[in-house]
Amino acid sequence: MRNNPKHITDLVDFVKIDKDYISCHFKCRIKNKTVVSTVSFEPYDGKIEISFMDMLLHPRESYNKYHHTTITIFAQESQKTIVVKAFKKVSNYFVWNQQKNRYIYN
């Protein structure tokens, strides 16, 4: 159950979305400690690939492909969310507590 995304989203205290990045504030309510993780604002797991010819021949479609892609900020049932990606960057600050069945600040 440790890898369940619900355990990560339970830590989310605040999410700030800017033009180029997302800041996720993870708070351990047991120790009252907060860790902030910042990740780039990218759709999917990586970047969208647009060829030079696509940009040249279809500029509007290329723009829409990049700027109008749905991005999942967080969801309790999905491993591929920006919050999970942000948590992985700061996961060394948290340890899994088997007794409490949750992550706690290390």
Coordinates of C-alpha atoms in Angstrom, one line a residue:
M1 CA 0.0 0.0 0.0
R2 CA 3.0 2.3 0.4
N3 CA 3.1 3.1 -3.3
N4 CA -0.5 4.1 -3.4
P5 CA -0.8 7.7 -4.8
K6 CA -3.4 8.4 -2.1
H7 CA -0.6 8.4 0.5
I8 CA 1.2 11.1 -1.4
T9 CA -1.9 13.2 -2.1
D10 CA -2.7 13.0 1.7
L11 CA 0.5 15.1 2.2
V12 CA -0.5 17.8 -0.2
D13 CA -1.0 21.1 1.7
F14 CA -0.9 23.6 -1.1
V15 CA -0.2 23.6 -4.9
K16 CA 0.8 26.8 -6.7
I17 CA 0.6 26.8 -10.5
D18 CA 2.5 29.4 -12.5
K19 CA 3.2 29.7 -16.2
D20 CA 6.3 27.6 -16.2
Y21 CA 6.3 25.6 -13.0
I22 CA 4.2 24.0 -10.3
S23 CA 5.2 24.2 -6.6
C24 CA 3.8 21.5 -4.4
H25 CA 3.9 21.9 -0.6
F26 CA 3.9 18.6 1.2
K27 CA 3.0 18.7 4.9
C28 CA 3.6 16.1 7.5
R29 CA 0.7 16.7 9.9
I30 CA 2.3 14.6 12.6
K31 CA 5.5 16.6 12.9
N32 CA 4.0 19.8 11.4
K33 CA 6.8 20.1 8.8
T34 CA 6.5 21.3 5.2
V35 CA 8.7 20.5 2.2
V36 CA 8.3 22.4 -1.1
S37 CA 9.0 20.8 -4.4
T38 CA 9.0 22.6 -7.7
V39 CA 8.6 20.9 -11.1
S40 CA 8.4 22.2 -14.6
F41 CA 5.0 22.6 -16.1
E42 CA 5.1 19.9 -18.8
P43 CA 2.3 17.8 -20.3
Y44 CA 2.7 14.1 -20.1
D45 CA 5.8 12.5 -18.6
G46 CA 8.1 14.4 -21.0
K47 CA 8.0 17.0 -23.6
I48 CA 5.7 17.0 -26.6
E49 CA 7.6 16.5 -29.8
I50 CA 6.8 18.8 -32.6
S51 CA 8.8 18.6 -35.8
F52 CA 10.2 21.6 -37.6
M53 CA 8.1 20.8 -40.6
D54 CA 4.9 20.6 -38.4
M55 CA 5.7 24.1 -37.1
L56 CA 6.4 25.4 -40.5
L57 CA 3.4 23.9 -42.3
H58 CA 0.9 23.8 -39.5
P59 CA 1.8 26.5 -37.0
R60 CA -1.7 26.8 -35.4
E61 CA -2.0 23.1 -34.9
S62 CA 1.5 22.9 -33.4
Y63 CA 0.7 25.7 -31.0
N64 CA -2.6 24.0 -29.9
K65 CA -0.9 20.6 -29.6
Y66 CA 1.6 22.1 -27.0
H67 CA -0.5 24.6 -25.2
H68 CA -3.8 22.9 -25.0
T69 CA -2.8 19.5 -23.7
T70 CA -4.6 18.2 -20.6
I71 CA -2.4 17.9 -17.6
T72 CA -3.3 16.0 -14.5
I73 CA -2.1 17.9 -11.4
F74 CA -3.1 15.2 -9.0
A75 CA -5.4 12.3 -8.7
Q76 CA -5.6 9.6 -6.0
E77 CA -5.9 6.8 -8.6
S78 CA -3.0 7.7 -10.9
Q79 CA 0.8 7.3 -10.6
K80 CA 1.4 9.7 -13.5
T81 CA 0.6 13.1 -12.1
I82 CA 2.6 16.2 -11.5
V83 CA 2.2 15.9 -7.7
V84 CA 3.7 12.3 -7.8
K85 CA 6.6 13.6 -9.9
A86 CA 7.1 16.5 -7.4
F87 CA 7.0 14.1 -4.4
K88 CA 9.7 11.9 -6.0
K89 CA 12.0 14.9 -5.9
V90 CA 11.6 15.4 -2.2
S91 CA 10.8 11.8 -1.1
N92 CA 14.1 11.6 0.8
Y93 CA 12.6 14.0 3.4
F94 CA 9.8 11.5 4.2
V95 CA 9.8 7.9 5.5
W96 CA 7.1 5.3 5.4
N97 CA 5.6 4.6 8.8
Q98 CA 4.1 1.2 8.8
Q99 CA 2.2 1.7 12.1
K100 CA 0.5 4.9 11.0
N101 CA 0.2 3.7 7.4
R102 CA 1.5 7.0 6.0
Y103 CA 4.5 9.0 5.1
I104 CA 6.0 11.1 7.9
Y105 CA 8.7 13.7 7.9
N106 CA 12.2 12.2 8.4

